């Protein structure tokens, strides 16, 4: 069902992936600006697919785990970009791009924990019948 709490967390993760896609237009890694854009778009698509596969909880957990892996990769790439960026080390001048994958990681972790809780609840109800 779409009104579960884990859906809210997945929507927040999708929104943070979309925000990263639009704010990271100036991030140039490995000579291209499309690395971060492509990974954030992939996280967005995986999140939307995960939201609408609410009837298949194992697939939802798998998609969220893949998205968490991509967000961890994005966090590492953005940290690398911050370290090689020329200029002073004043963080607010460099951007807010690093926050979005961290928010998505937290939201996806919470969504997976609530999905697992639902799975345990359904299995316990099946045992009683």
PDB file of N, CA and C in Angstrom, residues 40-88:
ATOM      1  N   UNK A  40      22.660  10.018 -10.146  1.00  0.00           N
ATOM      2  CA  UNK A  40      21.501  10.532  -9.427  1.00  0.00           C
ATOM      3  C   UNK A  40      20.203  10.210 -10.161  1.00  0.00           C
ATOM      4  N   UNK A  41      20.254  10.230 -11.485  1.00  0.00           N
ATOM      5  CA  UNK A  41      19.070   9.843 -12.265  1.00  0.00           C
ATOM      6  C   UNK A  41      18.759   8.361 -12.075  1.00  0.00           C
ATOM      7  N   UNK A  42      19.786   7.529 -11.981  1.00  0.00           N
ATOM      8  CA  UNK A  42      19.589   6.110 -11.722  1.00  0.00           C
ATOM      9  C   UNK A  42      18.954   5.889 -10.345  1.00  0.00           C
ATOM     10  N   UNK A  43      19.401   6.640  -9.351  1.00  0.00           N
ATOM     11  CA  UNK A  43      18.793   6.550  -8.012  1.00  0.00           C
ATOM     12  C   UNK A  43      17.335   6.979  -8.047  1.00  0.00           C
ATOM     13  N   UNK A  44      17.043   8.005  -8.822  1.00  0.00           N
ATOM     14  CA  UNK A  44      15.669   8.475  -8.961  1.00  0.00           C
ATOM     15  C   UNK A  44      14.774   7.395  -9.563  1.00  0.00           C
ATOM     16  N   UNK A  45      15.239   6.782 -10.637  1.00  0.00           N
ATOM     17  CA  UNK A  45      14.441   5.745 -11.320  1.00  0.00           C
ATOM     18  C   UNK A  45      14.262   4.523 -10.414  1.00  0.00           C
ATOM     19  N   UNK A  46      15.332   4.098  -9.743  1.00  0.00           N
ATOM     20  CA  UNK A  46      15.220   2.956  -8.834  1.00  0.00           C
ATOM     21  C   UNK A  46      14.251   3.251  -7.692  1.00  0.00           C
ATOM     22  N   UNK A  47      14.270   4.481  -7.197  1.00  0.00           N
ATOM     23  CA  UNK A  47      13.359   4.857  -6.121  1.00  0.00           C
ATOM     24  C   UNK A  47      11.904   4.836  -6.551  1.00  0.00           C
ATOM     25  N   UNK A  48      11.640   5.338  -7.742  1.00  0.00           N
ATOM     26  CA  UNK A  48      10.257   5.338  -8.240  1.00  0.00           C
ATOM     27  C   UNK A  48       9.770   3.908  -8.475  1.00  0.00           C
ATOM     28  N   UNK A  49      10.627   3.069  -9.036  1.00  0.00           N
ATOM     29  CA  UNK A  49      10.253   1.666  -9.236  1.00  0.00           C
ATOM     30  C   UNK A  49      10.007   0.989  -7.895  1.00  0.00           C
ATOM     31  N   UNK A  50      10.828   1.301  -6.911  1.00  0.00           N
ATOM     32  CA  UNK A  50      10.684   0.711  -5.581  1.00  0.00           C
ATOM     33  C   UNK A  50       9.393   1.154  -4.908  1.00  0.00           C
ATOM     34  N   UNK A  51       9.020   2.400  -5.096  1.00  0.00           N
ATOM     35  CA  UNK A  51       7.775   2.894  -4.489  1.00  0.00           C
ATOM     36  C   UNK A  51       6.574   2.143  -5.042  1.00  0.00           C
ATOM     37  N   UNK A  52       6.560   1.905  -6.345  1.00  0.00           N
ATOM     38  CA  UNK A  52       5.397   1.272  -6.950  1.00  0.00           C
ATOM     39  C   UNK A  52       5.457  -0.255  -6.974  1.00  0.00           C
ATOM     40  N   UNK A  53       6.481  -0.843  -6.376  1.00  0.00           N
ATOM     41  CA  UNK A  53       6.489  -2.300  -6.235  1.00  0.00           C
ATOM     42  C   UNK A  53       6.206  -2.671  -4.786  1.00  0.00           C
ATOM     43  N   UNK A  54       5.174  -2.049  -4.229  1.00  0.00           N
ATOM     44  CA  UNK A  54       4.830  -2.257  -2.823  1.00  0.00           C
ATOM     45  C   UNK A  54       4.251  -3.629  -2.551  1.00  0.00           C
ATOM     46  N   UNK A  55       3.802  -4.345  -3.566  1.00  0.00           N
ATOM     47  CA  UNK A  55       3.259  -5.682  -3.344  1.00  0.00           C
ATOM     48  C   UNK A  55       4.356  -6.733  -3.231  1.00  0.00           C
ATOM     49  N   UNK A  56       5.560  -6.391  -3.661  1.00  0.00           N
ATOM     50  CA  UNK A  56       6.677  -7.327  -3.646  1.00  0.00           C
ATOM     51  C   UNK A  56       7.763  -6.755  -2.719  1.00  0.00           C
ATOM     52  N   UNK A  57       7.659  -7.077  -1.432  1.00  0.00           N
ATOM     53  CA  UNK A  57       8.574  -6.502  -0.441  1.00  0.00           C
ATOM     54  C   UNK A  57      10.022  -6.923  -0.636  1.00  0.00           C
ATOM     55  N   UNK A  58      10.334  -8.174  -1.012  1.00  0.00           N
ATOM     56  CA  UNK A  58      11.750  -8.508  -1.255  1.00  0.00           C
ATOM     57  C   UNK A  58      12.365  -7.702  -2.405  1.00  0.00           C
ATOM     58  N   UNK A  59      11.593  -7.451  -3.453  1.00  0.00           N
ATOM     59  CA  UNK A  59      12.099  -6.630  -4.553  1.00  0.00           C
ATOM     60  C   UNK A  59      12.322  -5.196  -4.083  1.00  0.00           C
ATOM     61  N   UNK A  60      11.423  -4.694  -3.234  1.00  0.00           N
ATOM     62  CA  UNK A  60      11.584  -3.352  -2.690  1.00  0.00           C
ATOM     63  C   UNK A  60      12.875  -3.241  -1.886  1.00  0.00           C
ATOM     64  N   UNK A  61      13.151  -4.230  -1.064  1.00  0.00           N
ATOM     65  CA  UNK A  61      14.377  -4.218  -0.258  1.00  0.00           C
ATOM     66  C   UNK A  61      15.598  -4.292  -1.167  1.00  0.00           C
ATOM     67  N   UNK A  62      15.549  -5.134  -2.208  1.00  0.00           N
ATOM     68  CA  UNK A  62      16.666  -5.246  -3.139  1.00  0.00           C
ATOM     69  C   UNK A  62      16.928  -3.929  -3.871  1.00  0.00           C
ATOM     70  N   UNK A  63      15.869  -3.299  -4.367  1.00  0.00           N
ATOM     71  CA  UNK A  63      16.025  -2.023  -5.066  1.00  0.00           C
ATOM     72  C   UNK A  63      16.559  -0.940  -4.133  1.00  0.00           C
ATOM     73  N   UNK A  64      16.086  -0.940  -2.890  1.00  0.00           N
ATOM     74  CA  UNK A  64      16.586   0.035  -1.921  1.00  0.00           C
ATOM     75  C   UNK A  64      18.051  -0.215  -1.586  1.00  0.00           C
ATOM     76  N   UNK A  65      18.449  -1.479  -1.499  1.00  0.00           N
ATOM     77  CA  UNK A  65      19.852  -1.778  -1.230  1.00  0.00           C
ATOM     78  C   UNK A  65      20.754  -1.342  -2.389  1.00  0.00           C
ATOM     79  N   UNK A  66      20.298  -1.551  -3.618  1.00  0.00           N
ATOM     80  CA  UNK A  66      21.064  -1.093  -4.781  1.00  0.00           C
ATOM     81  C   UNK A  66      21.163   0.429  -4.772  1.00  0.00           C
ATOM     82  N   UNK A  67      20.063   1.083  -4.449  1.00  0.00           N
ATOM     83  CA  UNK A  67      20.067   2.538  -4.389  1.00  0.00           C
ATOM     84  C   UNK A  67      20.957   3.048  -3.265  1.00  0.00           C
ATOM     85  N   UNK A  68      20.996   2.325  -2.147  1.00  0.00           N
ATOM     86  CA  UNK A  68      21.896   2.708  -1.056  1.00  0.00           C
ATOM     87  C   UNK A  68      23.353   2.579  -1.482  1.00  0.00           C
ATOM     88  N   UNK A  69      23.661   1.548  -2.239  1.00  0.00           N
ATOM     89  CA  UNK A  69      25.016   1.363  -2.743  1.00  0.00           C
ATOM     90  C   UNK A  69      25.407   2.500  -3.688  1.00  0.00           C
ATOM     91  N   UNK A  70      24.505   2.883  -4.558  1.00  0.00           N
ATOM     92  CA  UNK A  70      24.775   3.980  -5.492  1.00  0.00           C
ATOM     93  C   UNK A  70      24.922   5.295  -4.732  1.00  0.00           C
ATOM     94  N   UNK A  71      24.097   5.501  -3.700  1.00  0.00           N
ATOM     95  CA  UNK A  71      24.215   6.722  -2.907  1.00  0.00           C
ATOM     96  C   UNK A  71      25.525   6.758  -2.128  1.00  0.00           C
ATOM     97  N   UNK A  72      25.994   5.618  -1.665  1.00  0.00           N
ATOM     98  CA  UNK A  72      27.299   5.582  -0.998  1.00  0.00           C
ATOM     99  C   UNK A  72      28.406   5.917  -1.992  1.00  0.00           C
ATOM    100  N   UNK A  73      28.288   5.415  -3.223  1.00  0.00           N
ATOM    101  CA  UNK A  73      29.238   5.755  -4.272  1.00  0.00           C
ATOM    102  C   UNK A  73      29.194   7.247  -4.584  1.00  0.00           C
ATOM    103  N   UNK A  74      27.996   7.801  -4.652  1.00  0.00           N
ATOM    104  CA  UNK A  74      27.849   9.233  -4.887  1.00  0.00           C
ATOM    105  C   UNK A  74      28.477  10.052  -3.764  1.00  0.00           C
ATOM    106  N   UNK A  75      28.322   9.602  -2.537  1.00  0.00           N
ATOM    107  CA  UNK A  75      28.925  10.297  -1.398  1.00  0.00           C
ATOM    108  C   UNK A  75      30.440  10.298  -1.520  1.00  0.00           C
ATOM    109  N   UNK A  76      31.010   9.158  -1.867  1.00  0.00           N
ATOM    110  CA  UNK A  76      32.449   9.072  -2.048  1.00  0.00           C
ATOM    111  C   UNK A  76      32.936   9.946  -3.192  1.00  0.00           C
ATOM    112  N   UNK A  77      32.212   9.948  -4.309  1.00  0.00           N
ATOM    113  CA  UNK A  77      32.607  10.775  -5.447  1.00  0.00           C
ATOM    114  C   UNK A  77      32.519  12.260  -5.121  1.00  0.00           C
ATOM    115  N   UNK A  78      31.478  12.649  -4.388  1.00  0.00           N
ATOM    116  CA  UNK A  78      31.352  14.060  -4.030  1.00  0.00           C
ATOM    117  C   UNK A  78      32.400  14.479  -3.009  1.00  0.00           C
ATOM    118  N   UNK A  79      32.767  13.570  -2.103  1.00  0.00           N
ATOM    119  CA  UNK A  79      33.863  13.879  -1.178  1.00  0.00           C
ATOM    120  C   UNK A  79      35.168  14.041  -1.946  1.00  0.00           C
ATOM    121  N   UNK A  80      35.417  13.185  -2.916  1.00  0.00           N
ATOM    122  CA  UNK A  80      36.598  13.293  -3.760  1.00  0.00           C
ATOM    123  C   UNK A  80      36.595  14.623  -4.506  1.00  0.00           C
ATOM    124  N   UNK A  81      35.430  15.009  -5.030  1.00  0.00           N
ATOM    125  CA  UNK A  81      35.316  16.275  -5.748  1.00  0.00           C
ATOM    126  C   UNK A  81      35.599  17.453  -4.821  1.00  0.00           C
ATOM    127  N   UNK A  82      35.100  17.388  -3.589  1.00  0.00           N
ATOM    128  CA  UNK A  82      35.352  18.474  -2.643  1.00  0.00           C
ATOM    129  C   UNK A  82      36.835  18.581  -2.294  1.00  0.00           C
ATOM    130  N   UNK A  83      37.512  17.457  -2.228  1.00  0.00           N
ATOM    131  CA  UNK A  83      38.924  17.480  -1.868  1.00  0.00           C
ATOM    132  C   UNK A  83      39.820  17.970  -3.008  1.00  0.00           C
ATOM    133  N   UNK A  84      39.454  17.681  -4.254  1.00  0.00           N
ATOM    134  CA  UNK A  84      40.299  18.123  -5.365  1.00  0.00           C
ATOM    135  C   UNK A  84      39.902  19.496  -5.879  1.00  0.00           C
ATOM    136  N   UNK A  85      38.807  20.045  -5.384  1.00  0.00           N
ATOM    137  CA  UNK A  85      38.346  21.350  -5.839  1.00  0.00           C
ATOM    138  C   UNK A  85      39.311  22.427  -5.371  1.00  0.00           C
ATOM    139  N   UNK A  86      39.707  23.278  -6.267  1.00  0.00           N
ATOM    140  CA  UNK A  86      40.661  24.323  -5.897  1.00  0.00           C
ATOM    141  C   UNK A  86      39.956  25.398  -5.078  1.00  0.00           C
ATOM    142  N   UNK A  87      40.733  26.106  -4.313  1.00  0.00           N
ATOM    143  CA  UNK A  87      40.187  27.174  -3.486  1.00  0.00           C
ATOM    144  C   UNK A  87      40.320  26.827  -2.024  1.00  0.00           C
ATOM    145  N   UNK A  88      39.729  27.644  -1.196  1.00  0.00           N
ATOM    146  CA  UNK A  88      39.798  27.444   0.246  1.00  0.00           C
ATOM    147  C   UNK A  88      38.935  26.287   0.696  1.00  0.00           C
TER     148      UNK A  88
END
